[in-house]
Short mmCIF file of C-alpha atoms in Angstrom, two decimals:
data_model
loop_
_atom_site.label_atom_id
_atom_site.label_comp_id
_atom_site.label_asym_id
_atom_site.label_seq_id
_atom_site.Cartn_x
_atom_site.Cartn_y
_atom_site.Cartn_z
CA UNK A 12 15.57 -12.75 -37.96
CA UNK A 13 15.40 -11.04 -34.31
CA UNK A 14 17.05 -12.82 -31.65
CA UNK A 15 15.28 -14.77 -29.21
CA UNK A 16 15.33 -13.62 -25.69
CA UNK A 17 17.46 -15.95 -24.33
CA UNK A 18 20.01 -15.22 -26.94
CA UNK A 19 20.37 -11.84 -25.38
CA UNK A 20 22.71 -10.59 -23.41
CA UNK A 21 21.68 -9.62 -19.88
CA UNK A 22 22.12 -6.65 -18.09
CA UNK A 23 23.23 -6.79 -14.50
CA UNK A 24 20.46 -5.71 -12.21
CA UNK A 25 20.37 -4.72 -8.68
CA UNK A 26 16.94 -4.94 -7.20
CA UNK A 27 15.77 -2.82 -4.21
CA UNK A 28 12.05 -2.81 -2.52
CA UNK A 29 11.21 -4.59 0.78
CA UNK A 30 7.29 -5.69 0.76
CA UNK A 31 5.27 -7.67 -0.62
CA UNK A 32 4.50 -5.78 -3.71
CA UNK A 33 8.34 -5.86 -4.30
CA UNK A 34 8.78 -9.63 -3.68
CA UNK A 35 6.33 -10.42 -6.78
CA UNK A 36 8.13 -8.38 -9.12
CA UNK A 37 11.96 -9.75 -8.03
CA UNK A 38 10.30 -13.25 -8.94
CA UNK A 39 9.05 -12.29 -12.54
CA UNK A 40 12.68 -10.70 -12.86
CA UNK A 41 13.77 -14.02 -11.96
CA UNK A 42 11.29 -16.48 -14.02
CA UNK A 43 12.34 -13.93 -16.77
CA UNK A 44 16.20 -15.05 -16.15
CA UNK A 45 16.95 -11.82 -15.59
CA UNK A 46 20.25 -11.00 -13.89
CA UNK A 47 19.65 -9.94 -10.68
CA UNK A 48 22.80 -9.12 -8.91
CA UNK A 49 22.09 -8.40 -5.86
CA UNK A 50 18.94 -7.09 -3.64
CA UNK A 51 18.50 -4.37 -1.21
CA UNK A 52 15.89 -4.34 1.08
CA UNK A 53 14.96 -2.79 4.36
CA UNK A 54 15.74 -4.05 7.95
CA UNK A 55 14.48 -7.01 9.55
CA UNK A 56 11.12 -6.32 11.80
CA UNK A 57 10.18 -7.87 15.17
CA UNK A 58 6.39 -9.54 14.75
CA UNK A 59 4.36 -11.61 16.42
CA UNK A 60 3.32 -12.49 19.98
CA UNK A 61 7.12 -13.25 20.13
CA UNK A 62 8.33 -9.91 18.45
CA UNK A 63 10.33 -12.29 16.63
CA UNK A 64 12.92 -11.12 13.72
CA UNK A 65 11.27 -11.78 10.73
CA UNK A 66 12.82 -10.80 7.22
CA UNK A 67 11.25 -8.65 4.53
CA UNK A 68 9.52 -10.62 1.67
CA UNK A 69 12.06 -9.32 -0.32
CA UNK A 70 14.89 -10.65 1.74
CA UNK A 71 13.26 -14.44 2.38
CA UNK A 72 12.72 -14.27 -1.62
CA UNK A 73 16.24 -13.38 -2.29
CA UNK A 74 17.75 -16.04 0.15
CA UNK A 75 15.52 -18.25 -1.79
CA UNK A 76 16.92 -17.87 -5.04
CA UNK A 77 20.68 -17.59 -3.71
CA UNK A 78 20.65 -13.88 -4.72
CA UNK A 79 22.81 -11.46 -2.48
CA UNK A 80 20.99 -9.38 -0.32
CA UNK A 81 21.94 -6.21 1.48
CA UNK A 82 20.30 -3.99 4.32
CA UNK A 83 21.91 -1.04 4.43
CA UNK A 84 21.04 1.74 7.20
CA UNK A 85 21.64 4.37 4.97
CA UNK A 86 22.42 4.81 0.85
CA UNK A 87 24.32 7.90 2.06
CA UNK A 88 27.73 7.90 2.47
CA UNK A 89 31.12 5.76 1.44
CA UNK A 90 30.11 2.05 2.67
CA UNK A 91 26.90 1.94 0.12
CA UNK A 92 29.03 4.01 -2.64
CA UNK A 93 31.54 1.36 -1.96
CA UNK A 94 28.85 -1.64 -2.48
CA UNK A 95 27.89 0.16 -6.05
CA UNK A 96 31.39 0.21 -6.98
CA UNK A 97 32.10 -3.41 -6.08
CA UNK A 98 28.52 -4.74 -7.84
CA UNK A 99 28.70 -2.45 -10.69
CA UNK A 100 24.93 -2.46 -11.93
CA UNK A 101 23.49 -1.82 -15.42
CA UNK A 102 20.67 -1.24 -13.75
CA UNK A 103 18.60 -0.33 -10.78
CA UNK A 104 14.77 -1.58 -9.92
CA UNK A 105 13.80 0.13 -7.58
CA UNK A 106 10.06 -1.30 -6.36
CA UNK A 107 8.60 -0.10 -2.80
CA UNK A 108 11.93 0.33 -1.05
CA UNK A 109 11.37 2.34 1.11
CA UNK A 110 13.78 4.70 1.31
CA UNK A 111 14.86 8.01 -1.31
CA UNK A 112 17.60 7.33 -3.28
CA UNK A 113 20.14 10.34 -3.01
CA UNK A 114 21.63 11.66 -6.35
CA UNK A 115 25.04 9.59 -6.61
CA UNK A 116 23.22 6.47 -6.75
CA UNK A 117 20.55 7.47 -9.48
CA UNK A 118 23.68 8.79 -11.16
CA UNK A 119 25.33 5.35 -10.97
CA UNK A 120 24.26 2.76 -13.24
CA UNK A 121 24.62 3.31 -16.62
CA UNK A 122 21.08 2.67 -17.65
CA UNK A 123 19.90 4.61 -14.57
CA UNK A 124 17.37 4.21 -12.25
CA UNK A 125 13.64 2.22 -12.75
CA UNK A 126 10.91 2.10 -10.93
CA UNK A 127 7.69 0.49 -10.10
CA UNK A 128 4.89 2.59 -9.03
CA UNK A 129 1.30 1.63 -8.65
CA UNK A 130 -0.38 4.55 -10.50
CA UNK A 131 -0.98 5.40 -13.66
CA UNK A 132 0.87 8.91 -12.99
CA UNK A 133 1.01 11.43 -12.66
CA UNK A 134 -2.30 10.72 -11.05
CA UNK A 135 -1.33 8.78 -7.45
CA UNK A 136 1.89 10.24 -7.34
CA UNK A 137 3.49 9.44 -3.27
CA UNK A 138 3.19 6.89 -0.58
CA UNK A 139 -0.65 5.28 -0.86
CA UNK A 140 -1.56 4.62 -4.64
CA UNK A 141 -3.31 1.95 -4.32
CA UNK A 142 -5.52 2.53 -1.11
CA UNK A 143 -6.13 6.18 -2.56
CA UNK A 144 -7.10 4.64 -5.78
CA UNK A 145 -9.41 2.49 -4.80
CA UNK A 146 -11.26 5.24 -2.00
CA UNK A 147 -11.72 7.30 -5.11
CA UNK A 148 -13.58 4.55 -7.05
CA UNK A 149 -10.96 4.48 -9.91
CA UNK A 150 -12.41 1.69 -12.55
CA UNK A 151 -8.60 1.38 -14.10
CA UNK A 152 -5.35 1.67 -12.39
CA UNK A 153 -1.47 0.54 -13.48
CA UNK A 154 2.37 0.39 -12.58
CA UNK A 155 4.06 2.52 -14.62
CA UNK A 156 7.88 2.28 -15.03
CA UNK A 157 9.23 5.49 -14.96
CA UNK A 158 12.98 6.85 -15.23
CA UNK A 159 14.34 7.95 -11.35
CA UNK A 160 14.75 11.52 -10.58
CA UNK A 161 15.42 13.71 -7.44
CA UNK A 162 11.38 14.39 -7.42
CA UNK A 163 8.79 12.35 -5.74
CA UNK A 164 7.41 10.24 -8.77
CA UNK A 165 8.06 12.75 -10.99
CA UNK A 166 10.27 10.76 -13.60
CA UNK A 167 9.42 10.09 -17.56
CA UNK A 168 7.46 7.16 -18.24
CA UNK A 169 8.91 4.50 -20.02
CA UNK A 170 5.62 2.39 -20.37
CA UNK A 171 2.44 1.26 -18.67
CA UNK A 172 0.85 -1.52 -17.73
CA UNK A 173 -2.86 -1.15 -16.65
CA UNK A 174 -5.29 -2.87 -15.12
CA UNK A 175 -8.99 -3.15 -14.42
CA UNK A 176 -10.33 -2.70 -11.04
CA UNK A 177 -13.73 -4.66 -10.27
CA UNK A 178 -16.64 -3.01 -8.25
CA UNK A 179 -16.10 -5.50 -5.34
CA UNK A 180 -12.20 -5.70 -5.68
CA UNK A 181 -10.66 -5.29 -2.09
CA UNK A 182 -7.12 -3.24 -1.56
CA UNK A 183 -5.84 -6.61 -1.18
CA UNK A 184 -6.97 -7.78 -4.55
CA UNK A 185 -6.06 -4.84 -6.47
CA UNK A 186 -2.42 -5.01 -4.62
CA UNK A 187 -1.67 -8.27 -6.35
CA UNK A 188 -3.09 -7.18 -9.62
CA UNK A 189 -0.94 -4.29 -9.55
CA UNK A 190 2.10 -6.24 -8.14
CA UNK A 191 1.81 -8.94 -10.50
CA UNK A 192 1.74 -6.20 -13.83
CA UNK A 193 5.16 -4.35 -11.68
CA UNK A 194 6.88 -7.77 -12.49
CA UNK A 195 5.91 -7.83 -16.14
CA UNK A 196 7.02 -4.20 -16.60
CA UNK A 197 10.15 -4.54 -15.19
CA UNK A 198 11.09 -7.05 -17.40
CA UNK A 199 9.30 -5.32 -20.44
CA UNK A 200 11.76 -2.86 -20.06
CA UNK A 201 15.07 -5.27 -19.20
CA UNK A 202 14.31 -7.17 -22.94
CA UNK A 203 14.08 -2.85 -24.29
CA UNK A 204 17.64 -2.84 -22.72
CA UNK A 205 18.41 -6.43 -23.74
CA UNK A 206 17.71 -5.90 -27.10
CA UNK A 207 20.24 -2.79 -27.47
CA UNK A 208 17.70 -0.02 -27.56
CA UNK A 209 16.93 3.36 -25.82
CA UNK A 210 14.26 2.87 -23.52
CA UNK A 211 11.07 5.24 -24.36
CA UNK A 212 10.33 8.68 -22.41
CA UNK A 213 7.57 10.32 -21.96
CA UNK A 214 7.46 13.45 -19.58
CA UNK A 215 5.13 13.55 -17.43
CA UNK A 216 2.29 16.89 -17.27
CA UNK A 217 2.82 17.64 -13.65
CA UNK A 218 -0.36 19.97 -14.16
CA UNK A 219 -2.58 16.40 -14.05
CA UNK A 220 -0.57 15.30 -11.02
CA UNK A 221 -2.30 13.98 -7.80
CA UNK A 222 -0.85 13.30 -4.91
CA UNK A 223 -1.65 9.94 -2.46
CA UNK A 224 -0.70 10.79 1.23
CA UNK A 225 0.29 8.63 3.38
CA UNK A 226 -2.47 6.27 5.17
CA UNK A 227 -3.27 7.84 8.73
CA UNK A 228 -5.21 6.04 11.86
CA UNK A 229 -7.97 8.55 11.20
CA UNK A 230 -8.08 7.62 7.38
CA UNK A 231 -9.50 3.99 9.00
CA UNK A 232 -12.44 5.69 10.69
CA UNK A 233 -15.87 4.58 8.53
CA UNK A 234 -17.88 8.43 8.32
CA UNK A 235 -21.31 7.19 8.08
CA UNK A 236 -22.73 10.72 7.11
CA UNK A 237 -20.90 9.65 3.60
CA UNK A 238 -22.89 7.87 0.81
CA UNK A 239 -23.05 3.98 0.85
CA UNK A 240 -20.85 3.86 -2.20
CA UNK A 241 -18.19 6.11 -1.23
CA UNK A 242 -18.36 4.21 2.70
CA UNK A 243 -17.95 1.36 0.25
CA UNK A 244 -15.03 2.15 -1.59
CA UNK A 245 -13.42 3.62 1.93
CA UNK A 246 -13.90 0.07 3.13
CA UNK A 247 -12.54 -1.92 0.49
CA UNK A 248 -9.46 0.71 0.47
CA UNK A 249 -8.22 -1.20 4.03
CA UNK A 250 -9.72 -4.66 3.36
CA UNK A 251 -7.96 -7.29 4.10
CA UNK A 252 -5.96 -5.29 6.24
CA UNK A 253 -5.43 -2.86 8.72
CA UNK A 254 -9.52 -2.71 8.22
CA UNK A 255 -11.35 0.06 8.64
CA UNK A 256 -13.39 0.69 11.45
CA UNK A 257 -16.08 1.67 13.97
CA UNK A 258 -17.32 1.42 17.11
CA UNK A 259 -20.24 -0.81 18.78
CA UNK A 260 -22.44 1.15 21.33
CA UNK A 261 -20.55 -0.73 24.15
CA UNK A 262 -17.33 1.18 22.95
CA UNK A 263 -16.02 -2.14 21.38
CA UNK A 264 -14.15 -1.60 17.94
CA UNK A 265 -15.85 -3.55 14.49
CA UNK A 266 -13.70 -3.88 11.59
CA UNK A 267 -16.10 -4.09 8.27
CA UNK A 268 -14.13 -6.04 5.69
CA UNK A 269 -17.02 -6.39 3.18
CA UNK A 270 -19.95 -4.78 2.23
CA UNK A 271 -21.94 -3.43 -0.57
CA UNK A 272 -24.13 -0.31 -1.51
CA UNK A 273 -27.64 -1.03 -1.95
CA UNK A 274 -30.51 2.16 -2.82
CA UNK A 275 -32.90 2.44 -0.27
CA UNK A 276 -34.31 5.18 1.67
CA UNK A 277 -33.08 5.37 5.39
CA UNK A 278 -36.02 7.35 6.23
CA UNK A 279 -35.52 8.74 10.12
CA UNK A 280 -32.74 6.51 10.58
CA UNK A 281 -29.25 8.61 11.90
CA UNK A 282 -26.32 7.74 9.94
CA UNK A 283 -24.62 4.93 11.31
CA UNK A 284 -27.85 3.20 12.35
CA UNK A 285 -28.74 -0.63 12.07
CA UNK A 286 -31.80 -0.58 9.89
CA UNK A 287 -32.21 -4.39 9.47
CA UNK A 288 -30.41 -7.53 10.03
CA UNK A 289 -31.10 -10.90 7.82
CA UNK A 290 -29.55 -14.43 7.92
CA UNK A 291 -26.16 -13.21 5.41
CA UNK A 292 -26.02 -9.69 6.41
CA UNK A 293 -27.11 -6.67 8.45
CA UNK A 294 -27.98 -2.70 6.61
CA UNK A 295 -26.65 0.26 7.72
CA UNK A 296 -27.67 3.65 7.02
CA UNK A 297 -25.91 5.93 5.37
CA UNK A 298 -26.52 9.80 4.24
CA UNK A 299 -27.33 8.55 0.99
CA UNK A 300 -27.95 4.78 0.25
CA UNK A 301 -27.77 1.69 2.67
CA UNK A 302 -24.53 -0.54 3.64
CA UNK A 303 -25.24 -4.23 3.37
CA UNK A 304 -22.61 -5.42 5.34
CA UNK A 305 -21.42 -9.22 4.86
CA UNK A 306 -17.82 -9.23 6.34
CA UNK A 307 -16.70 -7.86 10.07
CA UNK A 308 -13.53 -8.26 12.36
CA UNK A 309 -14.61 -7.82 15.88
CA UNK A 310 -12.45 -6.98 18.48
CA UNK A 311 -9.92 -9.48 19.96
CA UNK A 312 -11.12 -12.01 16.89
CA UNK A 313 -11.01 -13.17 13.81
CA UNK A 314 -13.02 -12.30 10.23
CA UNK A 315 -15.85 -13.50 9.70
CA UNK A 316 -19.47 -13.80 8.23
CA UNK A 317 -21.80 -11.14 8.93
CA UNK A 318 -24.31 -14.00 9.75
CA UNK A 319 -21.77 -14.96 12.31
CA UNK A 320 -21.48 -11.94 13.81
CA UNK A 321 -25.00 -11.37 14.23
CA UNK A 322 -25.76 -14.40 16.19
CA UNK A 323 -22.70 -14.12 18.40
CA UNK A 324 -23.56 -10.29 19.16
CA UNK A 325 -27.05 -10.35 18.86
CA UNK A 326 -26.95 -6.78 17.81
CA UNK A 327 -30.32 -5.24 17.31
CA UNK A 328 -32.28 -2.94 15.06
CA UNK A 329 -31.78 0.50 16.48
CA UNK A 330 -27.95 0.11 17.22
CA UNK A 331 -25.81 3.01 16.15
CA UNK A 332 -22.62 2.20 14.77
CA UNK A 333 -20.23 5.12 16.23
CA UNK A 334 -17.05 7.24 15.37
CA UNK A 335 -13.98 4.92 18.03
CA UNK A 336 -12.07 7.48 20.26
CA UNK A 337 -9.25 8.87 19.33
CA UNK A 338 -7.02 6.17 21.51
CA UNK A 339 -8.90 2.98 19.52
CA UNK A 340 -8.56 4.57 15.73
CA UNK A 341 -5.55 2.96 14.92
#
């Protein structure tokens, strides 16, 4: 008969990622009963009106469950090679840390280095996965759990989890999707370990690799000379946050946090221009398509319904919706 799970013997993890994302998978590790040694996670950031010192989600998670946490300047050099020594990991999970881990750690546990990253690679290799993802329209996405190497995301797969992405499924949404399916393939591939057996690898065909830069202020900016879908998929890319963005004709910026892609002819209408406002919504046009937008942050307030917005503004039929200056993109 196999053994149950929590006949197993566990390996001794040490956990490292700092957002969000990272958080959800540490608590399926834990809910799991994995052994989770000890958690690295970047510095403490000042936020707020107060610029008060808040921790990572990683940390406050961590403290939570009376696991050790660290937060290291640097993995370079004798005081972190000293930590490794002293904690002696089976295992590292790595999961949005943060920071590259140089060789002699990756080298260090005996199992080796795992991490989570929100692609199903090598497509999305790099810093914005999901965000990129989603701006391309992808239907599917997926952590896989890949084997650490010097490269940027360029380690064998061990396994895949995927999931689906809905037409109207914001950044946000997809984020927690993907963060919840991190946790489960983490510990997918502690019970591989658990159990006594060699964890799967699959190399990856760097020939079918894309790469997801980094988010920039300008990536924010809505290009209304785009087609309605693809301004769509820009805008649910950044929604809930940092939002992307336009500008009012009295210079004022207008975050769009939801909207939809409707056919429709725009006729003589520039891109950018109001073509209609109703009770839920007002349309944009676009170079191909209209924008039904149903969702805005305006500047210096909160989201809120496009209905809302339209009878605190009073914006009219004719406005053009504009590119911000440079100073206002981000």
């Amino acid at each position: 008969r196999p053994r149950r799970w929590k006949s197993l013997k566990k390996i001794k993890i040490l956990f490292m990622g700092t957002p969000e994302f990272s958080a959800r998978c540490l608590s399926a590790l834990c809910d799991a009963g994995e052994n989770v040694i000890g958690c690295v996670t970047g510095a403490d950031r000042a936020r707020g009106r107060g610029m008060k010192l808040m921790p990572t989600p990683v940390k406050k998670l961590a403290e939570e469950k009376g696991i050790p946490v660290f937060q290291p300047n640097t993995l370079r050099g004798e005081d972190f090679a000293e930590l490794l020594i002293s904690l002696a990991p089976d295992l590292i999970i790595v999961a949005a840390y943060g920071k590259i881990l140089p060789k002699n750690v990756l080298e260090f546990p005996r199992f080796g280095c795992v991490n989570a990253h929100a692609s199903l690679l090598p497509k999305y290799r790099g810093a914005s996965p999901i965000q990129r993802a989603v701006m391309a329209g992808e239907r599917e996405s997926g952590v896989c759990a890949l084997m650490m190497d010097e490269g940027l995301d360029t380690g064998d797969i061990i396994l895949r989890e995927k999931i689906e992405i809905l037409p109207e499924d914001t950044f946000g949404e997809v984020h927690d999707k993907l963060a919840d399916a991190g946790g489960r393939a983490m510990v997918r591939v502690c019970r591989i370990l658990e159990e006594g057996k060699a964890l799967p690898r699959e190399k990856q065909d760097s020939a079918l690799s894309t790469y997801a830069e980094k988010i920039t202020p300008e990536d924010l900016v809505i290009d209304f000379t785009k087609s309605a879908q693809d301004t769509v998929n820009m805008i649910r890319a950044f929604s809930p946050a940092p939002g992307a963005r336009c500008a009012l004709p009295d210079g004022k910026i207008l975050k769009i946090t939801r909207a939809r892609a409707v056919d429709g002819d725009c006729g003589s209408a520039a891109a950018g221009e109001i073509v209609s406002l109703s009770k839920k919504f007002f349309t944009v046009a676009c170079a191909s398509g209209l924008l039904e937008v149903t969702e805005v942050v305006p500047e210096g307030k909160g989201r809120m319904d496009a209905s809302a917005f339209i009878n605190g503004r009073k914006i009219a039929v004719g406005d053009i919706l504009q590119t911000p200056r440079p100073s206002e993109k981000a």
